[in-house]
Coordinates of C-alpha atoms and ligand atoms in Angstrom, one line a residue:
X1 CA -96.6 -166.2 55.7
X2 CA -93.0 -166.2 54.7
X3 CA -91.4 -163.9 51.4
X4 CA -95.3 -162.4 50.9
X5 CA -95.7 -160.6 47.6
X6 CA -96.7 -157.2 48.5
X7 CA -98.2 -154.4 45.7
X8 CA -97.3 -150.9 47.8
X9 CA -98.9 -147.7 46.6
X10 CA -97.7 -144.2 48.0
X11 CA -99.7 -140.8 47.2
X12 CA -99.0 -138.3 49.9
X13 CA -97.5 -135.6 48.1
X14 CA -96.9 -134.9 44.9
X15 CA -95.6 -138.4 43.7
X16 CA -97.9 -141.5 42.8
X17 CA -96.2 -144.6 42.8
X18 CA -96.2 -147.7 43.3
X19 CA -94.0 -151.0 43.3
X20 CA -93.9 -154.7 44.1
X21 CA -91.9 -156.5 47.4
X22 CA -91.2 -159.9 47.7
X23 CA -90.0 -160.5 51.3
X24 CA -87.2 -158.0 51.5
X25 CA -86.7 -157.7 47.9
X26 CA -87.5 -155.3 45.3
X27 CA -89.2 -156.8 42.1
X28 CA -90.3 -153.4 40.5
X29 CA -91.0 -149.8 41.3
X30 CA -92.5 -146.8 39.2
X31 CA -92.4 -143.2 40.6
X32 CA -94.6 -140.4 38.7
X33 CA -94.2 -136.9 40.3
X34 CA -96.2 -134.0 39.7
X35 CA -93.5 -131.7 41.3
X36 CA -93.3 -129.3 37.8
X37 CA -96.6 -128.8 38.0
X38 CA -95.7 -127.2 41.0
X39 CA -92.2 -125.5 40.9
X40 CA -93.6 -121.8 39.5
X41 CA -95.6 -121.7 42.5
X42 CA -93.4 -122.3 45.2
X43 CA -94.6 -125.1 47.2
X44 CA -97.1 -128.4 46.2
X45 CA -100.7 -127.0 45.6
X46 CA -102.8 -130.1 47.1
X47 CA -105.4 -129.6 44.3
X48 CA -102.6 -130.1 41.9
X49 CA -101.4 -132.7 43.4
X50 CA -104.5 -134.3 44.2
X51 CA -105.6 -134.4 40.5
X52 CA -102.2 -135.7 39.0
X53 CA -103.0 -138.6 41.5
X54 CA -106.3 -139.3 39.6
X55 CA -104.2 -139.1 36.2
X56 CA -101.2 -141.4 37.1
X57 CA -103.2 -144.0 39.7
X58 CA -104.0 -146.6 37.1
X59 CA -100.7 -146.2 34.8
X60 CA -98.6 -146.3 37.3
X61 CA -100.0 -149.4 38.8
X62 CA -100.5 -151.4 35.8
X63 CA -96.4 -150.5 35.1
X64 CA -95.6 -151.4 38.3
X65 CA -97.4 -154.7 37.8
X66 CA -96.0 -155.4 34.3
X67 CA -92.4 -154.8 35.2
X68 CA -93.0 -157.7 37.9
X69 CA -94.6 -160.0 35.5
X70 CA -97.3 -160.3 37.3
X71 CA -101.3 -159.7 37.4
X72 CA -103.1 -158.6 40.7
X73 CA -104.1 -162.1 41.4
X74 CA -100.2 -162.7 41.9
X75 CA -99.8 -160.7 45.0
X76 CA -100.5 -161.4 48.7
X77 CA -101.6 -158.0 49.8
X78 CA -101.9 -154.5 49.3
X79 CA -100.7 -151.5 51.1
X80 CA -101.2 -148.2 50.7
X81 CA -100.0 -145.0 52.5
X82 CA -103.1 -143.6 55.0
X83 CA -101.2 -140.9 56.4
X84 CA -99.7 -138.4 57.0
X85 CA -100.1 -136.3 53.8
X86 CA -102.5 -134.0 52.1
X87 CA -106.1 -135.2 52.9
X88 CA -106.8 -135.2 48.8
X89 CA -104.0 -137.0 48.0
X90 CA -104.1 -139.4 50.4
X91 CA -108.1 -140.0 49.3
X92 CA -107.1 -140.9 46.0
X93 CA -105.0 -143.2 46.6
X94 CA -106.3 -145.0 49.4
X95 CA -109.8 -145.1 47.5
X96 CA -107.9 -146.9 44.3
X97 CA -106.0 -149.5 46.5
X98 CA -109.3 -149.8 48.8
X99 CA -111.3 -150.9 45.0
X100 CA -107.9 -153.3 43.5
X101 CA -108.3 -154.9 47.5
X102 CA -112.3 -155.3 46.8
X103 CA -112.2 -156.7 43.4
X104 CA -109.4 -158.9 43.6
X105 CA -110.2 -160.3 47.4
X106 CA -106.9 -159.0 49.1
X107 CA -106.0 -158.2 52.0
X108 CA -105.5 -154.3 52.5
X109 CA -103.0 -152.5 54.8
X110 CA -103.5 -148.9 55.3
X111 CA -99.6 -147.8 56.7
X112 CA -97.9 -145.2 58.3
X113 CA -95.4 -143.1 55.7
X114 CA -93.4 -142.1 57.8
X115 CA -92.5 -145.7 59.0
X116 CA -92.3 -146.6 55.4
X117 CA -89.7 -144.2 55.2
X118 CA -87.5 -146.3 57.7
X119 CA -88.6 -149.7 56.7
X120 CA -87.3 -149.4 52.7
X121 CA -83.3 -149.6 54.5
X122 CA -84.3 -153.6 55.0
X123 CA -84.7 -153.9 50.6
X124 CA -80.5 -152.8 50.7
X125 CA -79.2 -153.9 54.3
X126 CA -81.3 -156.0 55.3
X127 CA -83.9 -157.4 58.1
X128 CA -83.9 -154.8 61.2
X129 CA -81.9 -155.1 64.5
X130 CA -84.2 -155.9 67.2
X131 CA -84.0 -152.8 68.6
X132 CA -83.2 -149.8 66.8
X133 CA -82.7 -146.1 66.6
X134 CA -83.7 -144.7 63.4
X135 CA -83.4 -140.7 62.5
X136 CA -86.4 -139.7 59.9
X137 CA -85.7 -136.6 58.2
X138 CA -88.4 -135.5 55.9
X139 CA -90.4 -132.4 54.5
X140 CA -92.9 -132.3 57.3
X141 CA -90.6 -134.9 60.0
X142 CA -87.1 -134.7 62.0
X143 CA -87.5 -137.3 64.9
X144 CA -85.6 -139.8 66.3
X145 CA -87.5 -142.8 66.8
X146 CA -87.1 -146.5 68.8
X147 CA -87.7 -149.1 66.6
X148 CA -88.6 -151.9 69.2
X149 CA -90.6 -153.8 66.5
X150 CA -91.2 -152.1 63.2
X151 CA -94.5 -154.1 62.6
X152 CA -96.0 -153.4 66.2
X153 CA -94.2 -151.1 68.5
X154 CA -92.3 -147.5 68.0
X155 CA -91.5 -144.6 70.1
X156 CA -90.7 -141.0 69.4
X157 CA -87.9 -140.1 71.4
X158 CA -87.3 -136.8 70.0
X159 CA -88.5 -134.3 67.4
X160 CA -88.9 -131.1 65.9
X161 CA -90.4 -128.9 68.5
X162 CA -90.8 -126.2 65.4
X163 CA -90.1 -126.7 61.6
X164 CA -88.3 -129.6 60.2
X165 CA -84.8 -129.7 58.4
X166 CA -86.2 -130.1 55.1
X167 CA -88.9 -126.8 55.8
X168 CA -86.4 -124.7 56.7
X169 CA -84.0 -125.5 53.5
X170 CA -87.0 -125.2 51.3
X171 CA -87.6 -121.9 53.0
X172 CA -83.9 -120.7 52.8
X173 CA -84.2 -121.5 49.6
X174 CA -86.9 -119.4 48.2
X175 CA -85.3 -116.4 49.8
X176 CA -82.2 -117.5 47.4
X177 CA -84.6 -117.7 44.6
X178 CA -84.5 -121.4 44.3
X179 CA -87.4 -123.0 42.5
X180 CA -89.0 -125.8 45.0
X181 CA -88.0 -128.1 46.2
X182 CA -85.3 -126.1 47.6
X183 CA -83.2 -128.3 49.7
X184 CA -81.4 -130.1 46.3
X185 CA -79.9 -126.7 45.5
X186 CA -78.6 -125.8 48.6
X187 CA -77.1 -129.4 48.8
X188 CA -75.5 -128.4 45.2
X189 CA -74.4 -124.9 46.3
X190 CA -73.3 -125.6 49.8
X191 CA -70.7 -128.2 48.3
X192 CA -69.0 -125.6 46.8
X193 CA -68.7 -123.2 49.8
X194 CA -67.2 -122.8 52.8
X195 CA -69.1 -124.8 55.8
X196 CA -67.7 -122.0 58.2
X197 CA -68.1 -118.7 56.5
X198 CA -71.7 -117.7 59.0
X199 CA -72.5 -118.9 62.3
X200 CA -75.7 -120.6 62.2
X201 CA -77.0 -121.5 64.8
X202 CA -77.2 -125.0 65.8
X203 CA -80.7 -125.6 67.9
X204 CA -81.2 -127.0 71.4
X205 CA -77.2 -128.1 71.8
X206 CA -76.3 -126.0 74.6
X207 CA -76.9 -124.9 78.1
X208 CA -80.6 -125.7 80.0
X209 CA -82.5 -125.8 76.8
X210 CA -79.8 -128.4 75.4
X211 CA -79.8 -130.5 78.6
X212 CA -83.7 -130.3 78.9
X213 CA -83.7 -131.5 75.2
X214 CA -81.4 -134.2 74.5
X215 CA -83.3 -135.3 71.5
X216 CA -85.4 -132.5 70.4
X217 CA -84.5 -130.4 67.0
X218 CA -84.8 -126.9 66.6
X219 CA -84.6 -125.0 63.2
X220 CA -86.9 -121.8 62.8
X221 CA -84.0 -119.7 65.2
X222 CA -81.4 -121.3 62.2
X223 CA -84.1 -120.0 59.3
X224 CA -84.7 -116.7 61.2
X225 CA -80.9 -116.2 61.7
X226 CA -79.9 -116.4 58.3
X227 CA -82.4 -114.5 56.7
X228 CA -81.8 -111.7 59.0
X229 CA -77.9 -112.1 57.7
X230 CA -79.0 -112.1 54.0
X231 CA -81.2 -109.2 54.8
X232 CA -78.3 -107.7 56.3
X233 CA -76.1 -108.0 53.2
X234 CA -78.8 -107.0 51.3
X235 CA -79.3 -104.0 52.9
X236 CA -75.9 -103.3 52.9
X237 CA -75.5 -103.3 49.3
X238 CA -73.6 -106.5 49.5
X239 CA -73.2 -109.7 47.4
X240 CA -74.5 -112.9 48.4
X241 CA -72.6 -115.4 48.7
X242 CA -74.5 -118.1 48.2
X243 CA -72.4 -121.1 47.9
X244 CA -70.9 -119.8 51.5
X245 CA -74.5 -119.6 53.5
X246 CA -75.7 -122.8 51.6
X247 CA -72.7 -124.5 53.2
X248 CA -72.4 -123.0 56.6
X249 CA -76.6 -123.9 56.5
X250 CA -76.5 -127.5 55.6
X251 CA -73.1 -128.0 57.8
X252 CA -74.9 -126.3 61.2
X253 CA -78.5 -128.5 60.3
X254 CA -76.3 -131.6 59.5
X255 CA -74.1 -131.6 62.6
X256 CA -77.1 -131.6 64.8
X257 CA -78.9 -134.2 63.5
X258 CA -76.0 -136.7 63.2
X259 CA -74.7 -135.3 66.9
X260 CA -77.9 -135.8 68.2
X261 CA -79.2 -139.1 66.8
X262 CA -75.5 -140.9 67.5
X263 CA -75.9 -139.5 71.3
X264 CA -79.5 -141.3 71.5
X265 CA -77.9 -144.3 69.8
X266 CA -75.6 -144.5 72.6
X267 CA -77.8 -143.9 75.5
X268 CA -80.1 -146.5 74.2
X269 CA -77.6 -148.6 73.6
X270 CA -77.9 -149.4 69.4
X271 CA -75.7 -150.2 67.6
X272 CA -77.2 -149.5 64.1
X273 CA -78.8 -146.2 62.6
X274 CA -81.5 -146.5 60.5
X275 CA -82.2 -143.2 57.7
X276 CA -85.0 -142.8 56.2
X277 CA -87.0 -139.4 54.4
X278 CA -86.9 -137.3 51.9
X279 CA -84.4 -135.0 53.3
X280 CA -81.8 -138.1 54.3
X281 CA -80.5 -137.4 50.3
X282 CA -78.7 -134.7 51.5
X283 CA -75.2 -135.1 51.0
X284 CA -73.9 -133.2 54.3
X285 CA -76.1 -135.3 56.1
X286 CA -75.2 -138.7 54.4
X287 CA -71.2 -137.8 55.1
X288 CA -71.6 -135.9 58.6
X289 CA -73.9 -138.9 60.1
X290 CA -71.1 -142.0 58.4
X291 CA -68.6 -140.0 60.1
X292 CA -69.7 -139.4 63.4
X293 CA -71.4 -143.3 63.0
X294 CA -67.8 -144.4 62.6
X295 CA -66.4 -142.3 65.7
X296 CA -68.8 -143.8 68.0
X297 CA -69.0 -147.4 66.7
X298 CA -72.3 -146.9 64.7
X299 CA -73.1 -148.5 62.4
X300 CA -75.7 -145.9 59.8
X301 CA -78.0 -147.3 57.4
X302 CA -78.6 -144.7 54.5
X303 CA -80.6 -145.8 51.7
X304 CA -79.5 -144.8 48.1
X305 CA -81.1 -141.5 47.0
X306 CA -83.9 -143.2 44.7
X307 CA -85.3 -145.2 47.9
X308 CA -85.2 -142.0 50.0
X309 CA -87.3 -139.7 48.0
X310 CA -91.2 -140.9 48.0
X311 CA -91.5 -144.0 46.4
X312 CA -94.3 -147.3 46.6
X313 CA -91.3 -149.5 47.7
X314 CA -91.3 -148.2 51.4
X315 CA -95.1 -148.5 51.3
X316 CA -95.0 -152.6 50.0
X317 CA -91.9 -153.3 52.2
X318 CA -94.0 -152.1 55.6
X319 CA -96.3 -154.3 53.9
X320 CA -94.5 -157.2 53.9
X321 CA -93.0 -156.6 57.3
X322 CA -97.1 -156.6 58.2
X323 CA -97.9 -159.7 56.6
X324 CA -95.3 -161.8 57.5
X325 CA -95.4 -161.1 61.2
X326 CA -99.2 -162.1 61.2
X327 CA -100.6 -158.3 62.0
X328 CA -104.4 -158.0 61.0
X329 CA -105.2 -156.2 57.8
X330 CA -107.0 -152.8 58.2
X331 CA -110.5 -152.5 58.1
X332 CA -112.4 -152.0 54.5
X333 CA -113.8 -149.3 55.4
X334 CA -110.3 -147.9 57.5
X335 CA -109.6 -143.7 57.5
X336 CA -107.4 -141.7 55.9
X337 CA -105.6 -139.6 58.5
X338 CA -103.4 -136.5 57.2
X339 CA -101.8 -136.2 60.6
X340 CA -101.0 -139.6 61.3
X341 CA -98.9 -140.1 64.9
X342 CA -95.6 -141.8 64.8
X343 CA -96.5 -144.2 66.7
X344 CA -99.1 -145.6 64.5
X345 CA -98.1 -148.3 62.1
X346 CA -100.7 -149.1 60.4
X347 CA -104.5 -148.5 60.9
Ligands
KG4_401 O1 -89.8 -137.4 52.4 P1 -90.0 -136.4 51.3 O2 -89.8 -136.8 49.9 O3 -91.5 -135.8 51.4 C1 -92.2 -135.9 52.6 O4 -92.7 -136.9 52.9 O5 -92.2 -134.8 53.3 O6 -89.1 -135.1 51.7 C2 -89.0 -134.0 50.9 C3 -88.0 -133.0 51.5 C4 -88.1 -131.6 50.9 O7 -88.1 -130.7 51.9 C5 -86.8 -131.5 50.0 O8 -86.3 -130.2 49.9 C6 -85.9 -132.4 50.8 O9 -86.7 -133.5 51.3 N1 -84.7 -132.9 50.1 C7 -83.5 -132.4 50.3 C8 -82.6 -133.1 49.3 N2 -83.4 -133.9 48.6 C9 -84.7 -133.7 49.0 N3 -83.0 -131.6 51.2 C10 -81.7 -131.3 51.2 N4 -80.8 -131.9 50.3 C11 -81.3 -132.8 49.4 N5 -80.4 -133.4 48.6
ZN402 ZN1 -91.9 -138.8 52.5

């Protein structure tokens, strides 16, 4: 089926949402996020999270619907994120896309968010290049991944042998005394200091460890490093300078994702790099990866902030990509799966 109309619907985390793809375009998309609820505690509480899902399920479909002008019998299929998430939040709303699917005789495609995350770049650049690199950066993901065929086949070629980028600013940035999410603050503050001020350290570059991990990421020695420096200060009766370590953070994290992910573009021979997750908003990231892209002839695919952040049109636009290359819808009665592997597209 060619240009299928696709109803996506994305409950992970802490936003519900949902939004309608026609072929590679957008044709509406509502986001509700719980994150408040959640910001005096530090981190997302699942049972939170889980119960704002409940609230904002039906509204946030039925907006997503009315925006398109359409009524459930109007779409093709549905898709809905399985995994990986928070096993409550990904019940909820798998369970309300699994009854829309029953009642209205649709098809039902329970994806892969992470791959979502890399398949929204095709509603602003495009249809993919046959064989890809793409660099996911996300709250729970940093991995470099082949994109032989986004609807069938996908490789991790590297990741995070510890935390991911977007942990270890959310975990800088409590010792700060930033409310969470963190890492938007210290994207804020670090583009007011200087990127050089502290040597971070930059993971799995150099020496044996470096050459026995091309691909590989790295952060807890760069979270580790600069708390013991802002202990250090501290203990020295010091002032933080936060604008200073927020830059010389994001600078050290940026420089070895956009080193690293242009090196595995070259060795496997790609000319494009697609960017996709939560964490690919980040500013030092978004100008450190155009500007290595450009050195090395690479061409780097960024969405704009709104489609980076959890939305429903990654979910519907994996969806499409599903139905139009002819891949079987899931089972009714398919799994939820928290800790979905990369490599799985859909289920
Ligand atoms: O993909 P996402 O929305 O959720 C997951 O699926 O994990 O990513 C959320 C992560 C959080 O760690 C948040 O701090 C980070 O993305 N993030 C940022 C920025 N915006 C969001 N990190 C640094 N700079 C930003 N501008
Ligand atoms: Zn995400």
């Amino acid at each position: 089926m060619s240009e299928p109309v696709v109803l996506g619907i994305e409950s992970t985390c802490d936003e519900t949402a949902a939004a309608i793809v026609r072929g590679r375009t957008l044709v509406s998309n509502v986001v509700a996020s719980s994150m408040q609820e959640h910001a005096r505690y530090g981190g997302v509480i699942p049972e939170i999270a889980s119960r704002a899902h409940a609230e904002a399920f039906v509204p946030v479909v039925s907006k997503a619907l009315h925006d398109a002008d359409m009524t459930l019998s109007d779409v093709d299929a549905i898709a809905v994120s399985a995994g990986p998430g928070l096993a409550g939040c990904l019940a909820v709303g798998v369970s309300g896309a699994k009854a829309l699917a029953w009642a209205a005789g649709k098809p039902i495609y329970g994806i892969n968010h992470v791959i979502g995350h890399i398949a929204v770049t095709q509603l602003q650049f495009g249809a993919f290049p046959e064989d890809t690199l793409a660099l996911i950066v996300s709250g729970g993901h940093t991995s470099l991944l082949h994109v032989k065929d986004v609807t069938r086949h996908v490789d991790v070629v590297g990741t995070t042998l510890d935390d991911a980028a977007g942990e270890c600013f959310d975990k800088i940035a409590r010792l700060l005394g930033f409310p969470y999410p963190g890492g938007p603050h210290i994207d804020r503050h670090g583009q007011l200091g200087d990127p050089h001020a502290i040597k971070v350290p930059q993971g799995l570059t150099q020496g044996r460890a470096g050459k026995q991990h091309p691909y590989d990421f790295s952060f807890s020695g760069v979270k580790t490093a600069v708390a013991r420096w802002i202990e250090g200060q501290q203990a020295a009766g010091h002032e933080i300078p936060v604008d200073d370590i927020c830059a010389s953070l994001a600078d050290s994290v940026a420089t070895v994702l956009a080193t690293k992910a242009i090196h595995g573009c070259e060795e496997y021979g790609s000319k494009t790099l697609i960017v996709g997750g939560g964490f690919s908003a980040n500013s030092q990231l978004r100008a450190k990866l155009l500007e290595v892209g450009e050195e090395h002839g690479v061409a780097v695919r960024i969405p704009k902030i709104k489609l980076c952040t959890d939305n429903g049109a990654m979910v519907a636009m994996l969806g499409s990509n599903l139905v139009e290359a002819g891949v079987a819808p899931s089972a009714p009665d398919f799994p939820i799966d928290s800790t979905m592997p990369l490599n799985v597209i859909s289920v």
